Tab-separated table of C-alpha atoms and ligand atoms in Angstrom:
chain	number	residue	atom	x	y	z
A	1	MET	CA	60.642	74.335	141.748
A	2	ILE	CA	62.455	76.320	139.091
A	3	ASP	CA	64.988	78.938	140.313
A	4	GLY	CA	63.493	78.743	143.800
A	5	LYS	CA	59.977	79.455	142.580
A	6	LYS	CA	56.940	77.205	142.524
A	7	VAL	CA	55.700	76.293	139.076
A	8	LEU	CA	52.357	77.315	137.589
A	9	PHE	CA	50.759	75.931	134.443
A	10	SER	CA	47.623	77.053	132.660
A	11	GLY	CA	46.233	77.182	129.185
A	12	MET	CA	43.378	78.488	127.104
A	13	GLN	CA	41.827	77.337	123.886
A	14	ALA	CA	41.822	79.580	120.865
A	15	THR	CA	38.233	78.781	120.000
A	16	GLY	CA	35.745	81.640	119.752
A	17	ASN	CA	36.319	85.255	120.686
A	18	LEU	CA	37.486	85.804	124.225
A	19	THR	CA	35.066	87.520	126.565
A	20	LEU	CA	35.343	89.826	129.537
A	21	GLY	CA	34.706	86.668	131.619
A	22	ASN	CA	37.858	85.047	130.244
A	23	TYR	CA	39.807	88.205	131.014
A	24	LEU	CA	38.529	88.926	134.536
A	25	GLY	CA	38.247	85.257	135.517
A	26	ALA	CA	41.508	84.002	134.046
A	27	LEU	CA	43.958	86.255	132.200
A	28	LYS	CA	43.972	89.093	134.732
A	29	ASN	CA	44.746	86.630	137.540
A	30	TRP	CA	47.481	85.027	135.461
A	31	VAL	CA	49.253	88.374	135.314
A	32	THR	CA	49.088	88.805	139.098
A	33	LEU	CA	50.257	85.229	139.698
A	34	SER	CA	53.165	85.624	137.294
A	35	GLU	CA	55.010	87.672	139.905
A	36	GLU	CA	55.033	84.852	142.407
A	37	TYR	CA	55.400	81.736	140.248
A	38	GLU	CA	57.498	80.387	137.420
A	39	CYS	CA	54.729	80.324	134.821
A	40	PHE	CA	53.926	78.336	131.708
A	41	TYR	CA	50.951	79.670	129.756
A	42	SER	CA	50.068	77.642	126.718
A	43	VAL	CA	47.771	78.232	123.788
A	44	VAL	CA	46.329	74.726	123.782
A	45	ASP	CA	45.709	74.311	120.072
A	46	MET	CA	45.917	70.500	120.229
A	47	HIS	CA	42.870	70.518	122.472
A	48	SER	CA	41.035	72.739	119.989
A	49	ILE	CA	40.919	70.141	117.222
A	50	THR	CA	38.758	67.838	119.372
A	51	ILE	CA	36.019	70.002	117.840
A	52	ARG	CA	36.166	70.520	114.067
A	53	GLN	CA	37.962	73.793	113.228
A	54	ASP	CA	38.569	75.818	110.123
A	55	PRO	CA	42.377	75.535	109.752
A	56	ALA	CA	43.111	79.132	108.708
A	57	GLU	CA	40.796	80.447	111.385
A	58	LEU	CA	42.384	78.304	114.112
A	59	ARG	CA	45.840	79.519	113.128
A	60	ARG	CA	44.696	83.147	113.193
A	61	ARG	CA	42.947	82.806	116.550
A	62	ALA	CA	45.864	80.971	118.115
A	63	ARG	CA	48.246	83.787	117.190
A	64	ASN	CA	45.799	86.406	118.438
A	65	LEU	CA	45.471	84.573	121.739
A	66	LEU	CA	49.213	84.400	122.202
A	67	ILE	CA	49.433	88.138	121.485
A	68	LEU	CA	46.609	88.731	123.938
A	69	TYR	CA	48.529	86.939	126.694
A	70	MET	CA	51.327	89.448	126.160
A	71	ALA	CA	49.025	92.457	125.769
A	72	ALA	CA	47.402	91.584	129.090
A	73	GLY	CA	50.790	92.045	130.727
A	74	LEU	CA	52.536	88.678	130.659
A	75	ASP	CA	56.198	89.353	129.957
A	76	PRO	CA	57.371	86.646	127.518
A	77	THR	CA	60.905	86.763	128.883
A	78	LYS	CA	59.647	85.891	132.354
A	79	ASN	CA	56.694	83.648	131.442
A	80	CYS	CA	56.829	80.793	128.997
A	81	ILE	CA	54.120	81.610	126.452
A	82	TYR	CA	53.883	79.025	123.697
A	83	TYR	CA	51.763	76.888	121.384
A	84	GLN	CA	51.095	73.398	122.713
A	85	SER	CA	51.436	71.971	119.186
A	86	HIS	CA	55.040	73.248	118.933
A	87	VAL	CA	56.182	71.113	121.840
A	88	SER	CA	56.058	67.424	120.983
A	89	THR	CA	56.475	66.214	124.568
A	90	HIS	CA	52.790	66.952	125.221
A	91	ALA	CA	51.583	64.328	122.760
A	92	GLU	CA	54.254	61.857	123.847
A	93	LEU	CA	53.439	62.035	127.538
A	94	ALA	CA	49.709	62.014	126.825
A	95	TRP	CA	50.087	58.639	125.119
A	96	ILE	CA	51.866	57.134	128.096
A	97	LEU	CA	49.371	58.592	130.567
A	98	LYS	CA	46.488	57.165	128.540
A	99	CYS	CA	47.832	53.767	129.494
A	100	PHE	CA	47.423	54.773	133.146
A	101	THR	CA	43.901	56.155	132.847
A	102	TYR	CA	40.770	54.042	132.981
A	103	MET	CA	37.851	54.202	130.575
A	104	GLY	CA	35.567	54.429	133.599
A	105	GLU	CA	37.325	57.582	134.777
A	106	LEU	CA	36.992	59.283	131.402
A	107	ASN	CA	33.374	58.161	131.116
A	108	ARG	CA	32.550	60.193	134.192
A	109	MET	CA	33.826	63.502	132.793
A	110	THR	CA	30.919	65.918	132.499
A	111	GLN	CA	32.659	68.048	129.847
A	112	PHE	CA	32.836	64.985	127.591
A	113	LYS	CA	29.140	64.358	128.110
A	114	ASP	CA	28.278	68.006	127.404
A	115	LYS	CA	30.504	68.292	124.359
A	116	SER	CA	29.443	64.991	122.839
A	117	ALA	CA	25.807	65.994	123.205
A	118	LYS	CA	26.600	69.295	121.483
A	119	HIS	CA	28.657	67.722	118.681
A	120	ALA	CA	26.812	64.430	118.198
A	121	ASP	CA	28.112	64.102	114.621
A	122	ASN	CA	31.756	64.103	115.734
A	123	ILE	CA	32.297	62.218	118.988
A	124	ASN	CA	35.948	61.454	118.347
A	125	ALA	CA	38.469	59.649	120.535
A	126	GLY	CA	40.360	62.913	121.109
A	127	LEU	CA	37.307	64.433	122.742
A	128	PHE	CA	37.166	61.439	125.062
A	129	THR	CA	40.856	61.520	126.003
A	130	TYR	CA	40.978	65.341	126.155
A	131	PRO	CA	41.531	65.325	129.964
A	132	VAL	CA	44.599	63.090	129.618
A	133	LEU	CA	46.266	65.586	127.288
A	134	MET	CA	45.439	68.226	129.871
A	135	ALA	CA	47.062	66.057	132.563
A	136	ALA	CA	50.167	65.735	130.377
A	137	ASP	CA	50.303	69.550	129.940
A	138	ILE	CA	50.345	70.047	133.681
A	139	LEU	CA	52.517	67.125	134.793
A	140	LEU	CA	55.269	67.726	132.203
A	141	TYR	CA	56.229	70.963	133.961
A	142	GLN	CA	55.902	69.537	137.490
A	143	ALA	CA	53.361	72.284	138.133
A	144	ASP	CA	52.487	73.047	141.750
A	145	VAL	CA	49.461	75.181	140.938
A	146	VAL	CA	46.974	75.353	138.093
A	147	PRO	CA	44.621	78.325	137.880
A	148	VAL	CA	41.382	77.045	136.342
A	149	GLY	CA	37.697	77.781	136.386
A	150	ILE	CA	35.333	75.647	138.431
A	151	ASP	CA	34.295	73.818	135.242
A	152	GLN	CA	37.817	72.379	134.951
A	153	MET	CA	38.025	71.072	138.518
A	154	GLN	CA	36.995	67.561	137.502
A	155	HIS	CA	39.842	67.422	134.981
A	156	LEU	CA	42.283	68.642	137.583
A	157	GLU	CA	41.125	66.006	140.043
A	158	LEU	CA	41.714	63.365	137.360
A	159	THR	CA	45.198	64.796	136.756
A	160	ARG	CA	45.964	64.410	140.446
A	161	ASN	CA	44.713	60.816	140.426
A	162	ILE	CA	46.831	59.921	137.399
A	163	ALA	CA	49.908	61.528	139.013
A	164	GLU	CA	49.366	59.690	142.287
A	165	ARG	CA	48.771	56.383	140.512
A	166	PHE	CA	51.991	56.780	138.558
A	167	ASN	CA	53.971	57.846	141.632
A	168	ASN	CA	52.685	54.856	143.601
A	169	LEU	CA	53.960	52.530	140.912
A	170	TYR	CA	57.267	54.161	140.060
A	171	GLY	CA	58.300	56.492	142.904
A	172	ASP	CA	58.064	60.279	143.023
A	173	VAL	CA	58.010	61.193	139.364
A	174	PHE	CA	55.284	63.848	139.256
A	175	THR	CA	54.408	66.811	141.442
A	176	VAL	CA	50.741	66.449	142.376
A	177	PRO	CA	49.214	69.825	141.379
A	178	GLU	CA	46.739	71.966	143.293
A	179	ALA	CA	43.939	73.947	141.668
A	180	TYR	CA	43.928	77.677	142.094
A	181	ILE	CA	40.503	79.271	141.888
A	182	GLY	CA	40.697	83.069	141.813
A	183	LYS	CA	38.273	85.099	143.904
A	184	VAL	CA	37.836	88.319	141.976
A	185	GLY	CA	35.907	87.854	138.751
A	186	ALA	CA	35.590	84.136	139.467
A	187	LYS	CA	32.355	83.943	137.563
A	188	ILE	CA	31.087	86.688	135.299
A	189	MET	CA	27.548	85.985	134.147
A	190	SER	CA	25.798	86.626	130.851
A	191	LEU	CA	24.409	90.167	130.546
A	192	GLN	CA	21.231	88.751	129.027
A	193	ASP	CA	20.723	85.769	131.337
A	194	PRO	CA	22.461	86.165	134.692
A	195	SER	CA	21.867	82.495	135.540
A	196	LYS	CA	24.354	81.484	132.811
A	197	LYS	CA	28.057	82.265	132.754
A	198	MET	CA	29.333	84.711	130.161
A	199	SER	CA	30.725	82.411	127.520
A	200	LYS	CA	32.474	82.743	124.187
A	201	SER	CA	30.223	80.089	122.672
A	202	ASP	CA	26.970	81.869	123.630
A	203	GLU	CA	24.714	82.259	120.598
A	204	ASN	CA	23.433	85.623	121.834
A	205	PRO	CA	26.274	88.142	121.292
A	206	ASN	CA	24.548	90.661	123.586
A	207	GLY	CA	25.127	88.407	126.584
A	208	SER	CA	28.896	88.647	126.292
A	209	ILE	CA	31.325	91.540	126.096
A	210	TYR	CA	34.092	90.469	123.749
A	211	LEU	CA	37.585	91.708	124.445
A	212	MET	CA	37.737	93.251	120.987
A	213	ASP	CA	34.326	95.001	121.152
A	214	ASP	CA	34.507	98.716	120.361
A	215	PRO	CA	33.477	101.280	123.027
A	216	ASP	CA	30.023	101.924	121.526
A	217	THR	CA	29.222	98.211	121.485
A	218	ILE	CA	30.417	97.780	125.073
A	219	MET	CA	28.295	100.716	126.230
A	220	ARG	CA	25.233	99.452	124.357
A	221	LYS	CA	25.559	95.936	125.834
A	222	CYS	CA	25.956	97.314	129.371
A	223	LYS	CA	22.974	99.633	129.022
A	224	ARG	CA	20.850	96.745	127.769
A	225	ALA	CA	21.936	94.343	130.515
A	226	VAL	CA	19.060	92.464	132.125
A	227	THR	CA	18.395	93.575	135.719
A	228	ASP	CA	15.189	93.481	137.802
A	229	SER	CA	12.252	95.651	138.759
A	230	GLU	CA	13.288	96.261	142.371
A	231	GLY	CA	15.137	99.435	141.451
A	232	VAL	CA	17.350	99.446	144.546
A	233	ILE	CA	21.098	99.007	144.291
A	234	ALA	CA	22.164	96.120	146.520
A	235	TYR	CA	24.570	93.222	146.250
A	236	ARG	CA	22.492	90.110	146.748
A	237	ASP	CA	21.666	86.788	145.087
A	238	GLU	CA	18.016	87.744	144.616
A	239	GLN	CA	19.145	90.425	142.121
A	240	PRO	CA	21.554	88.360	139.996
A	241	GLY	CA	21.756	90.724	137.011
A	242	LEU	CA	22.573	93.661	139.255
A	243	LYS	CA	25.010	91.579	141.301
A	244	ASN	CA	26.834	90.705	138.086
A	245	LEU	CA	27.082	94.372	137.062
A	246	ILE	CA	28.457	95.217	140.490
A	247	ASP	CA	30.983	92.380	140.149
A	248	ILE	CA	32.084	93.635	136.734
A	249	TYR	CA	32.381	97.233	137.926
A	250	SER	CA	34.298	96.150	141.031
A	251	ALA	CA	36.674	93.892	139.113
A	252	CYS	CA	37.403	96.656	136.593
A	253	THR	CA	37.939	99.417	139.159
A	254	GLY	CA	39.642	97.375	141.885
A	255	LYS	CA	36.896	98.196	144.377
A	256	THR	CA	35.081	95.733	146.597
A	257	PRO	CA	31.397	95.065	145.815
A	258	GLN	CA	30.523	96.847	149.080
A	259	GLU	CA	32.433	99.961	148.026
A	260	THR	CA	30.626	99.887	144.704
A	261	VAL	CA	27.235	99.616	146.410
A	262	ALA	CA	28.148	102.563	148.650
A	263	GLU	CA	29.211	104.598	145.608
A	264	PHE	CA	25.857	104.071	143.887
A	265	GLU	CA	23.649	104.180	146.955
A	266	GLY	CA	20.389	105.982	146.266
A	267	LYS	CA	21.101	106.066	142.523
A	268	GLY	CA	19.221	104.166	139.846
A	269	TYR	CA	20.263	101.402	137.469
A	270	GLY	CA	20.288	104.123	134.805
A	271	GLU	CA	23.380	105.577	136.443
A	272	LEU	CA	25.094	102.320	137.264
A	273	LYS	CA	24.872	100.773	133.786
A	274	PRO	CA	26.785	103.492	131.875
A	275	ALA	CA	29.336	103.620	134.706
A	276	VAL	CA	29.888	99.878	134.239
A	277	GLY	CA	30.293	100.521	130.495
A	278	GLU	CA	32.914	103.220	131.169
A	279	ALA	CA	34.781	101.001	133.625
A	280	VAL	CA	34.911	98.141	131.106
A	281	ILE	CA	36.023	100.473	128.288
A	282	SER	CA	38.759	101.888	130.515
A	283	ILE	CA	40.341	98.463	130.913
A	284	LEU	CA	39.648	97.045	127.440
A	285	LYS	CA	40.758	100.067	125.400
A	286	PRO	CA	44.432	99.895	126.522
A	287	LEU	CA	44.353	96.130	126.029
A	288	GLN	CA	43.051	96.531	122.473
A	289	ASP	CA	45.655	99.208	121.686
A	290	GLU	CA	48.422	96.914	122.911
A	291	VAL	CA	47.090	94.000	120.827
A	292	ALA	CA	47.098	96.265	117.755
A	293	ARG	CA	50.665	97.397	118.467
A	294	LEU	CA	52.025	93.901	119.073
A	295	THR	CA	50.242	92.455	116.037
A	296	LYS	CA	52.393	94.687	113.839
A	297	GLU	CA	55.627	93.460	115.484
A	298	LYS	CA	55.719	90.299	113.439
A	299	ALA	CA	59.415	89.460	113.773
A	300	TYR	CA	59.351	90.080	117.515
A	301	ILE	CA	56.299	87.844	118.042
A	302	ASP	CA	57.918	85.121	115.930
A	303	SER	CA	61.057	85.288	118.057
A	304	VAL	CA	58.979	84.961	121.244
A	305	ILE	CA	57.171	81.941	119.795
A	306	LYS	CA	60.425	80.232	118.867
A	307	ALA	CA	62.346	80.955	122.073
A	308	ASN	CA	59.510	79.945	124.373
A	309	ALA	CA	58.751	76.717	122.516
A	310	GLU	CA	62.425	75.811	122.960
A	311	LYS	CA	62.263	76.605	126.658
A	312	ALA	CA	59.055	74.575	127.088
A	313	TYR	CA	60.628	71.657	125.261
A	314	TYR	CA	63.770	71.821	127.380
A	315	VAL	CA	61.875	71.801	130.687
A	316	SER	CA	59.242	69.254	129.687
A	317	SER	CA	61.613	66.777	128.057
A	318	LYS	CA	63.328	66.223	131.409
A	319	THR	CA	60.067	64.884	132.830
A	320	LEU	CA	59.305	62.919	129.683
A	321	ARG	CA	62.697	61.165	129.667
A	322	LYS	CA	62.239	60.202	133.300
A	323	VAL	CA	58.792	58.767	132.591
A	324	GLN	CA	59.990	56.868	129.507
A	325	LYS	CA	62.715	55.267	131.586
A	326	LYS	CA	60.314	54.328	134.375
A	327	VAL	CA	57.856	52.570	132.072
A	328	GLY	CA	60.644	50.554	130.474
A	329	PHE	CA	61.361	52.168	127.120
A	330	PRO	CA	64.879	51.350	125.908
A	331	GLU	CA	67.572	53.929	126.526
A	332	ARG	CA	68.563	56.115	123.613
A	333	ILE	CA	71.916	55.473	121.995
A	334	ARG	CA	73.792	58.771	121.653
B	401	LIG	P1	33.333	77.999	125.923
B	401	LIG	O1	32.187	78.935	125.792
B	401	LIG	O2	33.964	77.635	124.601
B	401	LIG	O3	33.086	76.832	126.838
B	401	LIG	P2	34.502	79.707	127.876
B	401	LIG	O4	34.231	81.133	127.524
B	401	LIG	O5	33.664	79.106	128.934
B	401	LIG	O6	34.481	78.827	126.584
B	401	LIG	P3	37.058	78.462	128.486
B	401	LIG	O7	37.939	78.361	127.291
B	401	LIG	O8	36.369	77.253	128.964
B	401	LIG	O9	36.010	79.668	128.272
B	401	LIG	O10	37.861	79.061	129.685
B	401	LIG	C1	39.041	79.798	129.637
B	401	LIG	C2	39.272	80.386	131.010
B	401	LIG	O11	38.380	81.486	131.255
B	401	LIG	C3	39.038	79.395	132.141
B	401	LIG	O12	40.026	79.553	133.125
B	401	LIG	C4	37.683	79.778	132.666
B	401	LIG	O13	37.494	79.450	134.014
B	401	LIG	C5	37.660	81.287	132.456
B	401	LIG	N1	36.283	81.766	132.261
B	401	LIG	C6	35.494	81.494	131.209
B	401	LIG	N2	34.296	82.098	131.323
B	401	LIG	C7	34.323	82.775	132.496
B	401	LIG	C8	33.386	83.610	133.193
B	401	LIG	N3	32.192	83.859	132.702
B	401	LIG	N4	33.741	84.146	134.361
B	401	LIG	C9	34.971	83.917	134.868
B	401	LIG	N5	35.896	83.143	134.276
B	401	LIG	C10	35.602	82.570	133.107
B	402	LIG	N1	40.673	72.517	129.370
B	402	LIG	C1	40.995	73.904	129.661
B	402	LIG	C2	42.202	74.365	128.894
B	402	LIG	C3	43.437	73.605	129.286
B	402	LIG	C4	44.134	73.763	130.514
B	402	LIG	C5	45.241	72.846	130.435
B	402	LIG	C6	43.925	74.530	131.655
B	402	LIG	C7	44.110	72.693	128.559
B	402	LIG	N2	45.195	72.236	129.238
B	402	LIG	C8	46.115	72.719	131.497
B	402	LIG	C9	44.833	74.392	132.693
B	402	LIG	C10	45.901	73.487	132.617
B	402	LIG	C11	39.786	74.762	129.314
B	402	LIG	O1	39.060	74.439	128.419
B	402	LIG	N3	39.629	75.882	129.996
């Protein structure tokens, strides 16, 4: 608890261009949750270098992501928005937690298997211990809840196991976090292959709507979205492309899928698709304008980065000191 509020931690990697899936499935929920919780939202740049990155590009993307957090509506005076690499406690706790994590546990992580298959020329130790750094992120802030996608559930379960193991040995040091899986926009699918999730690393750019796509591109991608030959507007698993469009429209307009179906009843896909395009443009355009405005406020952004890194350090170092004491590190001489 911080100031009587439960604590929330989440983070995103600054790799690739963010998609509408990232926004509807994660960022938008973060903004809603920020009213109820004391929130820490990190740009997890230390995780990013588990895959080889171009340094200048990583730096640029990381700053853009931080600005995007704010443009989406996260107030940086109420939410701690910061770069993971600016707060040294993350690396320090991760080391200690690695000594409480078993090789067998990490060997079971499906993300490691997927990523090492994809990057066979660079299967580095960081990629293997990635989930322990994630556990450190969460446990440092004594987070009660962690909004994540279903793909991160295995990492969260590992985090809970590490926390419980440590607590069993040393007493109640860590809060054992719960996952928070949002309902609306939980899984936005590719516009070109509705069996796959919309993803920033998709090779086909037409499958994803990027947050920075211009209106014409958004409209074109929506109009070209893969549907089916049934021609009837309904919300059902047998029509996955259509279901996805209904989900996107509903998430953007705040309607339920049933309300959307009722709105388009008796109409064709030819009417639904441009309406989806308009709905997406109506939420992305203001977001893009705000990103452009904030990007110009260099001194202000810098001050946010500095102040929030200090806050994150202050909160997280309390947990770190406790842990260091528990494991038997010598006390510091002041
Ligand atoms: P990558 O393609 O590099 O694996 P990604 O687009 O899947 O990336 P992540 O960085 O893994 O995105 O996820 C960031 C956040 O966005 C997570 O909370 C994740 O659950 C959410 N998210 C990603 N894609 C979608 C999607 N298609 N629908 C809903 N939420 C999503
Ligand atoms: N692994 C996550 C990003 C991430 C994260 C975290 C999410 C790193 N640390 C802590 C929640 C809490 C991902 O790739 N989506």
